[in-house]
């Protein structure tokens, strides 16, 4: 497990969903390589690791105990309940039918892509988008997107996943009121404002 964990740290992986495309079932091929493929955000610090070739071999063997030989999970993951630990580079707005990607530059601009009409794509259900413009204000994201780059100005979307709704925060009183049997709480009182 130490050798597998060494590669996990090197790749910056926290949870299983980071290994899959947005469909929650298909392994992202870049996780089979020996390259470091993503920058780890500040709130996730991993030790500096230098996995060996045999560590990567063991990593791939471990992946294929979780994923089938067709690079799919035996059981798909569910919908996101909260935002994933690492932010998605590609987002989709279903209301505008636009795909967009935040700029890697310090500016807050986004590259906006429009759906390419009637383009045949080899992968079933894949959708192609073409670069349209850049903008300062991005549209409201409704989905995360897994994207395969084709050219500098054209990309193919592998799959989408709905962005989770913000969690509903309940007060303690609302939680207690949600229980069917209130007798346990008959003598319960709140200090101050009860929040």
XYZ file of N, CA and C in Angstrom:
585
model
N 0.809 -1.204 0.000
C 0.000 0.000 0.000
C 0.853 1.270 0.000
N 2.030 1.202 0.580
C 2.913 2.368 0.625
C 3.289 2.785 -0.789
N 3.591 1.812 -1.644
C 3.998 2.118 -3.025
C 2.838 2.698 -3.827
N 1.638 2.191 -3.616
C 0.452 2.716 -4.309
C 0.174 4.134 -3.818
N 0.307 4.344 -2.531
C 0.075 5.664 -1.952
C 1.108 6.674 -2.456
N 2.314 6.215 -2.712
C 3.359 7.089 -3.247
C 2.923 7.655 -4.607
N 2.359 6.803 -5.457
C 1.877 7.253 -6.771
C 0.655 8.146 -6.596
N -0.231 7.804 -5.681
C -1.427 8.625 -5.416
C -1.020 10.040 -5.013
N -0.056 10.156 -4.135
C 0.449 11.475 -3.735
C 1.059 12.200 -4.933
N 1.861 11.490 -5.714
C 2.510 12.068 -6.885
C 1.474 12.609 -7.875
N 0.381 11.863 -8.055
C -0.683 12.271 -8.983
C -1.637 13.293 -8.361
N -1.598 13.460 -7.044
C -2.472 14.418 -6.370
C -3.914 13.959 -6.290
N -4.128 12.685 -6.048
C -5.476 12.112 -6.022
C -5.950 11.987 -4.581
N -7.152 12.502 -4.328
C -7.731 12.412 -2.994
C -8.864 11.393 -2.953
N -9.722 11.388 -3.980
C -10.901 10.514 -3.984
C -11.034 9.798 -5.324
N -11.769 8.703 -5.337
C -11.952 7.871 -6.527
C -12.551 8.650 -7.696
N -13.457 9.579 -7.420
C -14.115 10.318 -8.503
C -13.136 11.135 -9.335
N -11.971 11.457 -8.789
C -10.968 12.189 -9.562
C -10.343 11.327 -10.650
N -10.449 10.015 -10.523
C -9.899 9.100 -11.525
C -10.829 8.902 -12.710
N -12.089 9.290 -12.564
C -13.068 9.020 -13.623
C -13.458 10.285 -14.376
N -13.964 10.055 -15.577
C -14.588 11.152 -16.321
C -15.886 11.511 -15.606
N -16.562 12.526 -16.093
C -17.804 12.992 -15.457
C -18.921 11.955 -15.472
N -18.794 10.929 -16.304
C -19.826 9.888 -16.315
C -19.763 9.018 -15.065
N -18.693 9.175 -14.259
C -18.572 8.421 -13.014
C -18.275 6.952 -13.202
N -17.816 6.577 -14.385
C -17.560 5.163 -14.650
C -16.281 4.919 -15.450
N -15.889 5.851 -16.321
C -14.765 5.640 -17.237
C -13.471 6.214 -16.672
N -12.427 5.391 -16.636
C -11.111 5.799 -16.152
C -10.506 6.837 -17.094
N -9.991 7.901 -16.520
C -9.267 8.902 -17.313
C -7.878 8.333 -17.612
N -7.546 8.205 -18.880
C -6.311 7.541 -19.329
C -5.037 8.181 -18.780
N -5.079 9.491 -18.499
C -3.866 10.147 -18.007
C -3.408 9.595 -16.658
N -4.286 8.896 -15.938
C -3.889 8.323 -14.653
C -3.108 7.022 -14.807
N -3.021 6.519 -16.032
C -2.206 5.338 -16.294
C -0.767 5.705 -16.627
N -0.533 6.971 -16.940
C 0.810 7.412 -17.328
C 1.707 7.578 -16.101
N 2.966 7.825 -16.358
C 3.923 8.073 -15.279
C 4.174 9.563 -15.099
N 3.337 10.388 -15.710
C 3.492 11.844 -15.622
C 2.643 12.410 -14.495
N 3.131 13.492 -13.920
C 2.329 14.256 -12.956
C 1.377 15.084 -13.801
N 0.079 14.962 -13.581
C -0.857 15.537 -14.535
C -1.706 16.676 -14.004
N -1.695 16.928 -12.743
C -2.537 18.016 -12.239
C -1.834 18.723 -11.099
N -2.169 19.986 -10.990
C -1.597 20.728 -9.872
C -2.492 20.523 -8.658
N -1.892 20.268 -7.558
C -2.636 20.042 -6.325
C -2.924 21.398 -5.706
N -4.171 21.636 -5.382
C -4.545 22.930 -4.831
C -3.983 23.106 -3.424
N -3.943 24.341 -2.991
C -3.308 24.694 -1.720
C -3.876 23.962 -0.509
N -5.169 23.646 -0.498
C -5.731 23.016 0.688
C -5.490 21.509 0.748
N -4.796 20.956 -0.256
C -4.404 19.547 -0.236
C -2.899 19.479 -0.416
N -2.215 19.207 0.638
C -0.759 19.140 0.575
C -0.327 17.673 0.660
N 0.453 17.286 -0.317
C 0.982 15.933 -0.355
C 2.495 15.997 -0.214
N 3.095 14.961 0.338
C 4.554 14.945 0.396
C 5.131 14.840 -1.026
N 6.326 15.335 -1.209
C 6.993 15.209 -2.508
C 7.355 13.739 -2.675
N 6.904 13.170 -3.780
C 7.146 11.748 -4.032
C 7.860 11.565 -5.366
N 8.653 10.512 -5.447
C 9.330 10.143 -6.692
C 9.126 8.645 -6.918
N 7.932 8.294 -7.435
C 7.652 6.869 -7.638
C 8.599 6.239 -8.670
N 8.905 4.977 -8.449
C 9.749 4.222 -9.377
C 8.872 3.610 -10.466
N 9.498 3.065 -11.489
C 8.758 2.390 -12.567
C 7.949 1.223 -11.992
N 8.504 0.509 -11.029
C 7.761 -0.614 -10.435
C 6.585 -0.112 -9.587
N 6.718 1.077 -8.981
C 5.586 1.673 -8.255
C 4.436 1.939 -9.217
N 4.757 2.500 -10.396
C 3.719 2.768 -11.397
C 3.096 1.479 -11.920
N 3.912 0.443 -12.050
C 3.378 -0.858 -12.477
C 2.377 -1.389 -11.465
N 2.721 -1.293 -10.184
C 1.815 -1.728 -9.124
C 0.560 -0.856 -9.098
N 0.714 0.455 -9.323
C -0.415 1.396 -9.397
C -1.398 0.960 -10.478
N -0.876 0.655 -11.683
C -1.755 0.234 -12.789
C -2.452 -1.089 -12.461
N -1.729 -1.996 -11.812
C -2.354 -3.266 -11.400
C -3.488 -2.997 -10.410
N -3.247 -2.092 -9.466
C -4.285 -1.750 -8.483
C -5.484 -1.098 -9.167
N -5.231 -0.204 -10.127
C -6.344 0.435 -10.838
C -7.224 -0.598 -11.525
N -6.597 -1.612 -12.124
C -7.385 -2.602 -12.850
C -7.987 -3.680 -11.953
N -7.819 -3.532 -10.642
C -8.635 -4.340 -9.740
C -9.923 -3.597 -9.413
N -9.891 -2.272 -9.554
C -11.076 -1.439 -9.323
C -11.824 -1.201 -10.640
N -11.072 -1.008 -11.719
C -11.643 -0.797 -13.049
C -11.511 -2.088 -13.846
N -12.447 -2.311 -14.764
C -12.388 -3.499 -15.612
C -11.317 -3.331 -16.679
N -11.087 -4.363 -17.480
C -10.100 -4.280 -18.562
C -10.537 -3.300 -19.645
N -11.808 -2.903 -19.641
C -12.290 -1.889 -20.587
C -12.223 -0.488 -19.969
N -11.501 -0.356 -18.863
C -11.284 0.924 -18.170
C -12.570 1.547 -17.641
N -13.494 0.714 -17.205
C -14.723 1.217 -16.584
C -14.875 0.584 -15.199
N -15.488 1.343 -14.295
C -15.768 0.805 -12.967
C -16.817 -0.295 -13.078
N -16.750 -1.249 -12.195
C -17.746 -2.315 -12.187
C -19.115 -1.772 -11.761
N -19.107 -0.781 -10.877
C -20.329 -0.092 -10.452
C -20.090 1.401 -10.590
N -20.976 2.119 -11.290
C -20.754 3.566 -11.479
C -20.875 4.336 -10.167
N -20.172 5.463 -10.117
C -20.285 6.361 -8.973
C -21.611 7.107 -9.067
N -22.085 7.624 -7.956
C -23.323 8.411 -7.954
C -23.056 9.858 -8.325
N -24.084 10.672 -8.232
C -23.954 12.098 -8.520
C -23.115 12.761 -7.429
N -22.499 13.896 -7.793
C -21.757 14.659 -6.794
C -22.724 15.190 -5.748
N -22.382 15.028 -4.481
C -23.180 15.577 -3.392
C -22.656 16.944 -2.984
N -21.366 17.184 -3.241
C -20.741 18.483 -2.970
C -19.679 18.688 -4.036
N -19.118 19.881 -4.070
C -18.101 20.165 -5.083
C -16.903 19.254 -4.880
N -16.316 18.750 -5.973
C -15.164 17.851 -5.839
C -13.955 18.575 -5.248
N -13.029 17.813 -4.648
C -11.857 18.419 -4.011
C -11.017 19.266 -4.968
N -10.812 18.788 -6.185
C -10.076 19.557 -7.185
C -11.082 20.128 -8.172
N -10.962 21.398 -8.468
C -11.953 22.032 -9.321
C -11.801 21.575 -10.772
N -12.938 21.477 -11.445
C -12.948 21.104 -12.856
C -12.514 22.286 -13.696
N -11.681 22.012 -14.684
C -11.204 23.044 -15.596
C -12.306 23.437 -16.580
N -13.122 22.472 -16.981
C -14.170 22.683 -17.982
C -15.535 22.664 -17.317
N -16.378 23.618 -17.694
C -17.735 23.718 -17.153
C -18.705 23.928 -18.306
N -19.971 23.625 -18.058
C -20.988 23.714 -19.098
C -22.207 24.446 -18.537
N -22.793 25.287 -19.366
C -24.024 25.983 -19.007
C -25.134 25.440 -19.901
N -26.054 24.688 -19.318
C -27.126 24.101 -20.124
C -28.122 25.157 -20.596
N -28.281 26.242 -19.834
C -29.233 27.280 -20.247
C -28.753 28.011 -21.502
N -27.429 28.147 -21.672
C -26.873 28.818 -22.852
C -26.314 27.832 -23.869
N -26.226 26.559 -23.494
C -25.610 25.518 -24.324
C -24.169 25.905 -24.683
N -23.422 26.358 -23.666
C -22.038 26.797 -23.854
C -21.101 26.000 -22.961
N -19.950 25.693 -23.495
C -18.878 25.062 -22.747
C -17.850 26.155 -22.473
N -17.261 26.182 -21.281
C -16.251 27.208 -21.024
C -15.152 26.698 -20.112
N -14.012 27.378 -20.228
C -12.835 27.007 -19.455
C -12.189 28.270 -18.915
N -11.893 28.265 -17.624
C -11.225 29.418 -17.012
C -9.806 29.518 -17.531
N -9.370 30.718 -17.753
C -8.031 30.991 -18.260
C -6.993 30.582 -17.231
N -5.850 30.105 -17.719
C -4.756 29.765 -16.805
C -3.957 31.014 -16.435
N -4.218 32.095 -17.146
C -3.537 33.356 -16.852
C -4.129 33.984 -15.598
N -3.426 34.953 -15.010
C -3.942 35.603 -13.796
C -5.269 36.327 -14.012
N -5.595 36.661 -15.265
C -6.867 37.347 -15.512
C -8.019 36.392 -15.228
N -9.178 36.936 -15.063
C -10.339 36.098 -14.741
C -11.179 35.808 -15.981
N -10.576 35.841 -17.150
C -11.342 35.596 -18.374
C -11.604 34.105 -18.558
N -12.608 33.811 -19.356
C -12.945 32.435 -19.690
C -13.002 32.297 -21.206
N -12.591 31.123 -21.687
C -12.728 30.802 -23.102
C -14.084 30.128 -23.267
N -14.885 30.627 -24.193
C -16.238 30.104 -24.392
C -16.302 29.337 -25.711
N -16.887 28.144 -25.648
C -17.003 27.261 -26.805
C -18.483 27.042 -27.106
N -18.815 26.995 -28.396
C -20.193 26.734 -28.828
C -20.261 25.357 -29.460
N -21.434 24.741 -29.382
C -21.618 23.409 -29.937
C -21.443 23.461 -31.450
N -20.659 22.529 -31.968
C -20.437 22.447 -33.402
C -21.568 21.636 -34.018
N -22.332 22.223 -34.942
C -23.478 21.497 -35.514
C -23.034 20.343 -36.413
N -23.731 19.265 -36.306
C -23.612 18.062 -37.156
C -22.187 17.643 -37.490
N -21.374 17.471 -36.458
C -20.027 16.935 -36.648
C -20.040 15.506 -36.143
N -19.541 14.577 -36.973
C -19.521 13.191 -36.517
C -18.289 12.978 -35.640
N -18.512 12.387 -34.502
C -17.453 12.105 -33.543
C -17.418 10.598 -33.360
N -16.224 10.027 -33.291
C -16.105 8.566 -33.245
C -16.743 7.957 -31.999
N -16.641 8.612 -30.851
C -17.193 8.075 -29.614
C -18.681 8.383 -29.526
N -19.472 7.376 -29.229
C -20.914 7.554 -29.111
C -21.238 8.541 -27.990
N -22.200 9.391 -28.192
C -22.675 10.396 -27.237
C -21.699 11.551 -27.028
N -20.549 11.559 -27.712
C -19.613 12.663 -27.565
C -20.148 13.869 -28.337
N -19.844 15.063 -27.832
C -20.308 16.298 -28.445
C -19.097 17.178 -28.695
N -19.025 17.772 -29.891
C -17.893 18.626 -30.212
C -18.268 20.094 -30.056
N -17.318 20.882 -29.526
C -17.497 22.316 -29.332
C -16.326 23.043 -29.983
N -16.589 24.271 -30.479
C -15.577 25.087 -31.133
C -15.412 26.395 -30.372
N -14.154 26.861 -30.256
C -13.871 28.109 -29.569
C -14.606 29.252 -30.252
N -15.312 30.038 -29.455
C -16.084 31.155 -29.990
C -15.467 32.496 -29.614
N -15.200 32.687 -28.313
C -14.680 33.971 -27.843
C -14.150 33.815 -26.427
N -13.647 34.910 -25.878
C -13.308 34.941 -24.455
C -14.177 36.006 -23.806
N -14.430 35.838 -22.546
C -15.281 36.781 -21.823
C -14.765 36.925 -20.403
N -15.120 38.026 -19.780
C -14.715 38.264 -18.396
C -15.687 37.601 -17.440
N -16.971 37.681 -17.728
C -17.994 37.080 -16.868
C -18.449 35.750 -17.445
N -18.137 34.645 -16.768
C -18.572 33.347 -17.288
C -20.065 33.136 -17.073
N -20.682 32.295 -17.908
C -22.077 31.940 -17.641
C -22.158 31.099 -16.360
N -23.351 30.920 -15.851
C -23.545 30.099 -14.650
C -23.376 28.636 -15.039
N -22.464 27.957 -14.355
C -22.193 26.548 -14.653
C -23.286 25.671 -14.073
N -23.822 24.789 -14.906
C -24.800 23.813 -14.438
C -24.212 22.398 -14.393
N -23.092 22.196 -15.116
C -22.470 20.871 -15.199
C -20.950 20.999 -15.220
N -20.287 19.970 -14.691
C -18.867 19.786 -14.922
C -18.755 19.062 -16.256
N -17.608 19.199 -16.931
C -17.420 18.521 -18.213
C -16.060 17.853 -18.264
N -16.024 16.630 -18.802
C -14.768 15.944 -19.102
C -14.514 16.141 -20.579
N -13.356 16.718 -20.901
C -13.070 17.138 -22.268
C -11.809 16.466 -22.787
N -11.848 16.109 -24.074
C -10.673 15.633 -24.790
C -10.320 16.692 -25.806
N -9.120 17.233 -25.737
C -8.718 18.279 -26.695
C -8.445 17.676 -28.059
N -8.960 18.321 -29.085
C -8.690 17.900 -30.456
C -7.702 18.849 -31.115
N -8.006 20.131 -31.051
C -7.117 21.154 -31.600
C -7.126 22.328 -30.629
N -6.433 23.391 -30.982
C -6.428 24.581 -30.138
C -7.802 25.226 -30.060
N -8.633 25.011 -31.077
C -9.923 25.707 -31.117
C -11.118 24.772 -31.094
N -10.907 23.479 -30.922
C -12.017 22.527 -30.961
C -11.795 21.423 -29.938
N -12.842 21.085 -29.188
C -12.745 20.046 -28.170
C -13.945 19.111 -28.263
N -13.772 17.915 -27.741
C -14.873 16.957 -27.663
C -15.167 16.687 -26.200
N -16.435 16.741 -25.846
C -16.853 16.466 -24.469
C -17.126 14.968 -24.340
N -16.457 14.347 -23.404
C -16.663 12.923 -23.124
C -17.978 12.725 -22.378
N -18.186 13.543 -21.320
C -19.390 13.394 -20.498
C -19.566 14.622 -19.612
N -20.765 14.737 -19.062
C -21.130 15.836 -18.167
C -21.564 15.263 -16.818
N -21.461 16.082 -15.773
C -21.989 15.732 -14.445
C -22.618 16.987 -13.860
N -23.848 16.905 -13.355
C -24.487 18.100 -12.780
C -23.693 18.658 -11.599
N -23.586 19.985 -11.556
C -22.974 20.657 -10.412
C -23.946 20.501 -9.245
N -23.479 20.068 -8.078
C -24.406 19.854 -6.955
C -24.986 21.168 -6.444
N -26.203 21.089 -5.964
C -26.833 22.253 -5.346
C -26.164 22.522 -4.012
N -26.135 23.788 -3.585
C -25.556 24.063 -2.266
C -26.352 23.340 -1.185
N -25.675 22.814 -0.180
C -26.398 22.084 0.871
C -27.323 23.014 1.653
N -28.432 22.472 2.077
C -29.373 23.226 2.900
C -28.885 23.179 4.344
N -28.721 24.334 4.942
C -28.266 24.407 6.331
C -29.499 24.569 7.212
N -29.676 23.620 8.117
C -30.819 23.649 9.025
C -30.366 24.067 10.418
N -31.237 24.775 11.101
C -30.959 25.101 12.497
C -31.225 23.850 13.333
N -30.747 23.839 14.562
C -30.977 22.708 15.449
C -32.475 22.512 15.672
N -33.204 23.613 15.801
C -34.661 23.524 15.998
C -35.325 22.850 14.801
N -34.897 23.165 13.592
C -35.479 22.555 12.391
C -35.166 21.065 12.319
N -33.979 20.677 12.755
C -33.616 19.262 12.778
C -34.491 18.520 13.777
N -34.640 19.070 14.970
C -35.480 18.440 16.000
C -36.918 18.343 15.519
N -37.416 19.396 14.886
C -38.791 19.390 14.382
C -38.998 18.364 13.282
N -37.936 17.952 12.613
C -38.075 16.977 11.524
C -38.288 15.552 12.040
N -37.987 15.284 13.333
C -38.198 13.960 13.897
C -39.680 13.727 14.155
N -40.109 12.479 13.959
C -41.522 12.155 14.179
C -41.882 12.164 15.659
N -41.029 11.619 16.496
C -41.319 11.520 17.918
C -40.667 12.686 18.656
N -41.481 13.637 19.120
C -40.963 14.825 19.795
C -40.859 14.649 21.317
N -41.300 13.505 21.840
C -41.332 13.331 23.294
C -39.950 13.394 23.922
N -38.926 12.953 23.194
C -37.577 12.987 23.726
C -37.111 14.428 23.955
N -37.703 15.368 23.257
C -37.254 16.750 23.294
C -38.179 17.653 24.117
N -39.122 17.077 24.860
C -40.094 17.880 25.609
C -39.430 18.842 26.592
N -38.365 18.442 27.236
C -37.719 19.281 28.244
C -36.459 19.985 27.722
N -36.297 19.903 26.444
C -35.114 20.505 25.828
C -35.331 22.005 25.662
N -34.333 22.797 26.014
C -34.433 24.254 25.827
C -33.149 24.776 25.225
N -33.275 25.905 24.551
C -32.125 26.538 23.911
C -31.601 27.676 24.784
N -30.296 27.870 24.740
C -29.706 29.067 25.361
C -29.669 30.161 24.295
N -29.774 31.373 24.698
C -29.679 32.534 23.818
C -30.690 32.450 22.689
N -30.227 32.578 21.408
C -31.176 32.645 20.297
C -31.478 31.286 19.683
N -30.826 30.211 20.119
C -31.125 28.872 19.647
C -30.546 28.531 18.276
N -29.693 29.375 17.755
C -29.128 29.075 16.437
C -27.824 28.332 16.538
